[in-house]
């Protein structure tokens, strides 16, 4: 058969002549030959290999294999093969000949039992003996689920290895385990059947042309990059893969793995290694490259829970319930979006943030690696007059554009004010006739832009590298375990952490924006939430999604969950504020509602930056501070005595002066106002926590109050309709200067006022809480289900 095929090719004259002496025969066995991956990419990649190598001196046969019986399996496989396509630059005549020969060299086998593998081996040997050919090697491509690897490996090892002198290459598709322990187990099983040099673990991102060019680019541009490829010059690095599609149809896989295991642990981590590893002397030597990658792994700082922000698109839960037949009250904590902050403690990269981000149901499909350089220049000339090639004020960056997005093609972009890069002429060309496109806010003309001379899909590149035994394009066992060792602690710490919900697509707006603070990441905006099923109110039907109350963000849940969320939000606000300004000014209300919050903060939030926190009172009853009715006494009993707040950072209201309570002549309000002015920048508290009374009062500002609802006074004395009547309170104008205001409303007794407040406008004289409207800050309502629904 082989000789007939080769003779036909030569007779047609469409191909270059074959090498004089055959270098041997290669048998390619594709397991899972009728699966989705094979249909979409693998058969096309194998056909591309045949087109590229038909004149190399090797002969080929291609064996599709699956569990399906012979006749239906053969029909399915050849339906795929008939649709194979040649590249646009291939002549139609040559394409037709090559495709015809490829089909003749391909056959289907059912591989289900040990005997099936023995028969396959016998057929290969018989065929080569009849043709008088010597076997150079065999490639087994495992396009099957990982749970099948061990059994298939056992069969190949026992009855389907090539003869001595011929090589074996076993190609393995991800996922390679679920965590470090499972990866170790799978690796141990495979290494009992195959040698390390025989295994090729595929990460198809290593076949993406822009990713594959990172190391060659660094190598060919050493003269420019050596001085600047370090912590002194690089501001940050972004490695991003965004998708517009969701997980529909794949929720079975996604529920097990999620976005971090699916994308970050492999694709984005490999790109990270190419950026952070030290360049070996010879980047074409696989051993040197792999050793440098392992050293880069060892330099990565361990990930913690606060190293990541997680999200889940809103429709995911219902998709899981439908596809996996889960109960209606099933709630998944699987993230479909993740942003992770990674640091390397190597001398070169210490302090440089590496942001790895990926998600589904986002606003665009795009992938890129972006290295942004620091810019210390100040330019007096206005922006429109600056020349991109010379202005030092233009952003300086190198972008490895993986594909899709604005450019819709792989590319390498270098800011013109950095350097003109050296690029291999045969495989990359400079883009000409640049359009008015913008990349990261800059016109394309601000960059040197290079794209591949010939675009090739990732699997074609990788299959070619398997043929050429380029191990540096694949994941070794050591590499794999190092990656899982890095990611597993984070995966364990977030395994039960509920991700933030986002609507999906362009509607996400700013919900997924996050910021870096003190080596951690946090979403910038507080999570807006509401009920999923407002018409069927059963406890299991509640779920948090975007909502508003009085046109401001609303967080609603059962009281215990609500308090937990509120405590976490206060801690996140405190941590971000301390990182930004060194201290956090928190003003707390009295009353019964905050007591459970104080207890939660004391018992569960050990990372709270109490050392840098100032505690203020929003209001106080005019009783001695040691009186059980005192707001300060309650605060001290439930929080302050359990946490380490410096003594001088605690600021009780001066209601007890000169052995008198709230006497105007003692000027307690002025003392407190002066203390605030002295310590709180612009008298703007970082966070004010308020409650709501059944009459609509907040702080100690009551309906028809003569003081505190308006005017210049910041701290006022007021009268309460209930004992003790005298109170001291922050005024409404001072509260509205805060950066953030959280209003906590708990209990069925607050349902009537909550319902009323949902309808009324700005009427602080009737309902003082309606006047809470921070002038430049954020207001968030925390209302439990009983207050919200009655």
GROMACS .gro file of N, CA and C in nm, residues 198-260:
model
  189
  198UNK      N    1   0.989   0.979   2.655
  198UNK     CA    2   0.885   0.928   2.565
  198UNK      C    3   0.754   1.004   2.579
  199UNK      N    4   0.739   1.083   2.685
  199UNK     CA    5   0.610   1.150   2.713
  199UNK      C    6   0.612   1.297   2.671
  200UNK      N    7   0.507   1.336   2.600
  200UNK     CA    8   0.490   1.474   2.553
  200UNK      C    9   0.355   1.524   2.604
  201UNK      N   10   0.358   1.599   2.714
  201UNK     CA   11   0.233   1.655   2.767
  201UNK      C   12   0.203   1.786   2.694
  202UNK      N   13   0.085   1.791   2.634
  202UNK     CA   14   0.050   1.904   2.549
  202UNK      C   15  -0.013   2.016   2.631
  203UNK      N   16   0.040   2.136   2.617
  203UNK     CA   17  -0.031   2.258   2.654
  203UNK      C   18  -0.041   2.337   2.524
  204UNK      N   19  -0.158   2.340   2.463
  204UNK     CA   20  -0.164   2.393   2.326
  204UNK      C   21  -0.127   2.541   2.319
  205UNK      N   22  -0.123   2.611   2.434
  205UNK     CA   23  -0.079   2.750   2.430
  205UNK      C   24   0.068   2.762   2.395
  206UNK      N   25   0.145   2.656   2.420
  206UNK     CA   26   0.285   2.659   2.381
  206UNK      C   27   0.300   2.649   2.229
  207UNK      N   28   0.191   2.617   2.160
  207UNK     CA   29   0.193   2.617   2.015
  207UNK      C   30   0.139   2.745   1.955
  208UNK      N   31   0.081   2.831   2.038
  208UNK     CA   32   0.036   2.962   1.989
  208UNK      C   33   0.159   3.042   1.945
  209UNK      N   34   0.153   3.099   1.826
  209UNK     CA   35   0.274   3.157   1.768
  209UNK      C   36   0.332   3.271   1.850
  210UNK      N   37   0.246   3.355   1.909
  210UNK     CA   38   0.297   3.466   1.990
  210UNK      C   39   0.363   3.415   2.118
  211UNK      N   40   0.302   3.313   2.181
  211UNK     CA   41   0.359   3.257   2.303
  211UNK      C   42   0.490   3.185   2.272
  212UNK      N   43   0.489   3.106   2.164
  212UNK     CA   44   0.609   3.031   2.126
  212UNK      C   45   0.725   3.123   2.092
  213UNK      N   46   0.695   3.249   2.059
  213UNK     CA   47   0.803   3.341   2.020
  213UNK      C   48   0.859   3.422   2.137
  214UNK      N   49   0.803   3.406   2.257
  214UNK     CA   50   0.853   3.487   2.370
  214UNK      C   51   1.002   3.460   2.395
  215UNK      N   52   1.040   3.334   2.407
  215UNK     CA   53   1.181   3.302   2.432
  215UNK      C   54   1.272   3.343   2.316
  216UNK      N   55   1.238   3.306   2.191
  216UNK     CA   56   1.321   3.353   2.080
  216UNK      C   57   1.332   3.505   2.076
  217UNK      N   58   1.223   3.575   2.105
  217UNK     CA   59   1.227   3.722   2.107
  217UNK      C   60   1.325   3.772   2.211
  218UNK      N   61   1.317   3.717   2.331
  218UNK     CA   62   1.410   3.759   2.437
  218UNK      C   63   1.555   3.729   2.397
  219UNK      N   64   1.574   3.616   2.333
  219UNK     CA   65   1.709   3.577   2.293
  219UNK      C   66   1.764   3.668   2.184
  220UNK      N   67   1.684   3.694   2.082
  220UNK     CA   68   1.730   3.772   1.968
  220UNK      C   69   1.743   3.921   1.999
  221UNK      N   70   1.679   3.965   2.109
  221UNK     CA   71   1.684   4.107   2.145
  221UNK      C   72   1.756   4.130   2.277
  222UNK      N   73   1.850   4.042   2.311
  222UNK     CA   74   1.923   4.054   2.438
  222UNK      C   75   1.988   4.192   2.453
  223UNK      N   76   2.042   4.244   2.344
  223UNK     CA   77   2.113   4.371   2.354
  223UNK      C   78   2.023   4.485   2.403
  224UNK      N   79   1.894   4.479   2.367
  224UNK     CA   80   1.800   4.583   2.412
  224UNK      C   81   1.738   4.548   2.547
  225UNK      N   82   1.708   4.419   2.568
  225UNK     CA   83   1.632   4.379   2.685
  225UNK      C   84   1.717   4.360   2.810
  226UNK      N   85   1.841   4.322   2.796
  226UNK     CA   86   1.924   4.296   2.914
  226UNK      C   87   1.922   4.409   3.016
  227UNK      N   88   1.929   4.537   2.973
  227UNK     CA   89   1.929   4.644   3.074
  227UNK      C   90   1.793   4.672   3.136
  228UNK      N   91   1.682   4.633   3.069
  228UNK     CA   92   1.550   4.678   3.115
  228UNK      C   93   1.458   4.563   3.157
  229UNK      N   94   1.499   4.438   3.135
  229UNK     CA   95   1.412   4.324   3.166
  229UNK      C   96   1.429   4.288   3.313
  230UNK      N   97   1.383   4.379   3.403
  230UNK     CA   98   1.405   4.359   3.546
  230UNK      C   99   1.314   4.450   3.627
  231UNK      N  100   1.321   4.435   3.759
  231UNK     CA  101   1.234   4.507   3.853
  231UNK      C  102   1.256   4.657   3.853
  232UNK      N  103   1.373   4.701   3.809
  232UNK     CA  104   1.400   4.846   3.809
  232UNK      C  105   1.326   4.917   3.696
  233UNK      N  106   1.287   4.844   3.594
  233UNK     CA  107   1.228   4.907   3.476
  233UNK      C  108   1.087   4.858   3.444
  234UNK      N  109   1.051   4.736   3.487
  234UNK     CA  110   0.917   4.684   3.454
  234UNK      C  111   0.820   4.721   3.565
  235UNK      N  112   0.710   4.785   3.528
  235UNK     CA  113   0.608   4.825   3.626
  235UNK      C  114   0.519   4.707   3.663
  236UNK      N  115   0.469   4.637   3.562
  236UNK     CA  116   0.386   4.518   3.587
  236UNK      C  117   0.375   4.437   3.459
  237UNK      N  118   0.329   4.313   3.476
  237UNK     CA  119   0.310   4.224   3.362
  237UNK      C  120   0.168   4.168   3.370
  238UNK      N  121   0.098   4.167   3.257
  238UNK     CA  122  -0.038   4.115   3.251
  238UNK      C  123  -0.041   3.996   3.154
  239UNK      N  124  -0.095   3.884   3.201
  239UNK     CA  125  -0.111   3.766   3.116
  239UNK      C  126  -0.260   3.734   3.117
  240UNK      N  127  -0.325   3.752   3.004
  240UNK     CA  128  -0.471   3.758   3.001
  240UNK      C  129  -0.528   3.667   2.893
  241UNK      N  130  -0.632   3.596   2.928
  241UNK     CA  131  -0.710   3.519   2.831
  241UNK      C  132  -0.857   3.540   2.863
  242UNK      N  133  -0.924   3.618   2.780
  242UNK     CA  134  -1.066   3.647   2.800
  242UNK      C  135  -1.149   3.576   2.694
  243UNK      N  136  -1.266   3.527   2.735
  243UNK     CA  137  -1.356   3.458   2.643
  243UNK      C  138  -1.496   3.517   2.655
  244UNK      N  139  -1.566   3.522   2.542
  244UNK     CA  140  -1.705   3.567   2.545
  244UNK      C  141  -1.800   3.449   2.565
  245UNK      N  142  -1.755   3.329   2.529
  245UNK     CA  143  -1.841   3.211   2.545
  245UNK      C  144  -1.851   3.173   2.692
  246UNK      N  145  -1.958   3.101   2.726
  246UNK     CA  146  -1.972   3.053   2.863
  246UNK      C  147  -1.939   2.904   2.867
  247UNK      N  148  -1.973   2.838   2.975
  247UNK     CA  149  -1.938   2.697   2.993
  247UNK      C  150  -2.053   2.604   2.954
  248UNK      N  151  -2.154   2.656   2.890
  248UNK     CA  152  -2.268   2.574   2.854
  248UNK      C  153  -2.225   2.456   2.768
  249UNK      N  154  -2.272   2.337   2.805
  249UNK     CA  155  -2.232   2.216   2.735
  249UNK      C  156  -2.106   2.153   2.792
  250UNK      N  157  -2.035   2.227   2.878
  250UNK     CA  158  -1.911   2.176   2.938
  250UNK      C  159  -1.915   2.183   3.090
  251UNK      N  160  -2.034   2.200   3.147
  251UNK     CA  161  -2.039   2.219   3.292
  251UNK      C  162  -1.993   2.096   3.369
  252UNK      N  163  -2.005   1.978   3.310
  252UNK     CA  164  -1.956   1.858   3.377
  252UNK      C  165  -1.806   1.868   3.402
  253UNK      N  166  -1.733   1.913   3.300
  253UNK     CA  167  -1.589   1.935   3.315
  253UNK      C  168  -1.563   2.054   3.407
  254UNK      N  169  -1.639   2.162   3.385
  254UNK     CA  170  -1.609   2.286   3.457
  254UNK      C  171  -1.634   2.275   3.606
  255UNK      N  172  -1.737   2.199   3.645
  255UNK     CA  173  -1.764   2.180   3.787
  255UNK      C  174  -1.647   2.112   3.858
  256UNK      N  175  -1.574   2.028   3.787
  256UNK     CA  176  -1.460   1.960   3.847
  256UNK      C  177  -1.335   2.048   3.849
  257UNK      N  178  -1.323   2.137   3.752
  257UNK     CA  179  -1.195   2.206   3.735
  257UNK      C  180  -1.202   2.357   3.759
  258UNK      N  181  -1.295   2.427   3.698
  258UNK     CA  182  -1.301   2.571   3.716
  258UNK      C  183  -1.191   2.642   3.639
  259UNK      N  184  -1.197   2.773   3.639
  259UNK     CA  185  -1.111   2.852   3.550
  259UNK      C  186  -0.963   2.844   3.588
  260UNK      N  187  -0.931   2.832   3.716
  260UNK     CA  188  -0.789   2.829   3.754
  260UNK      C  189  -0.723   2.701   3.704
   0.00000   0.00000   0.00000
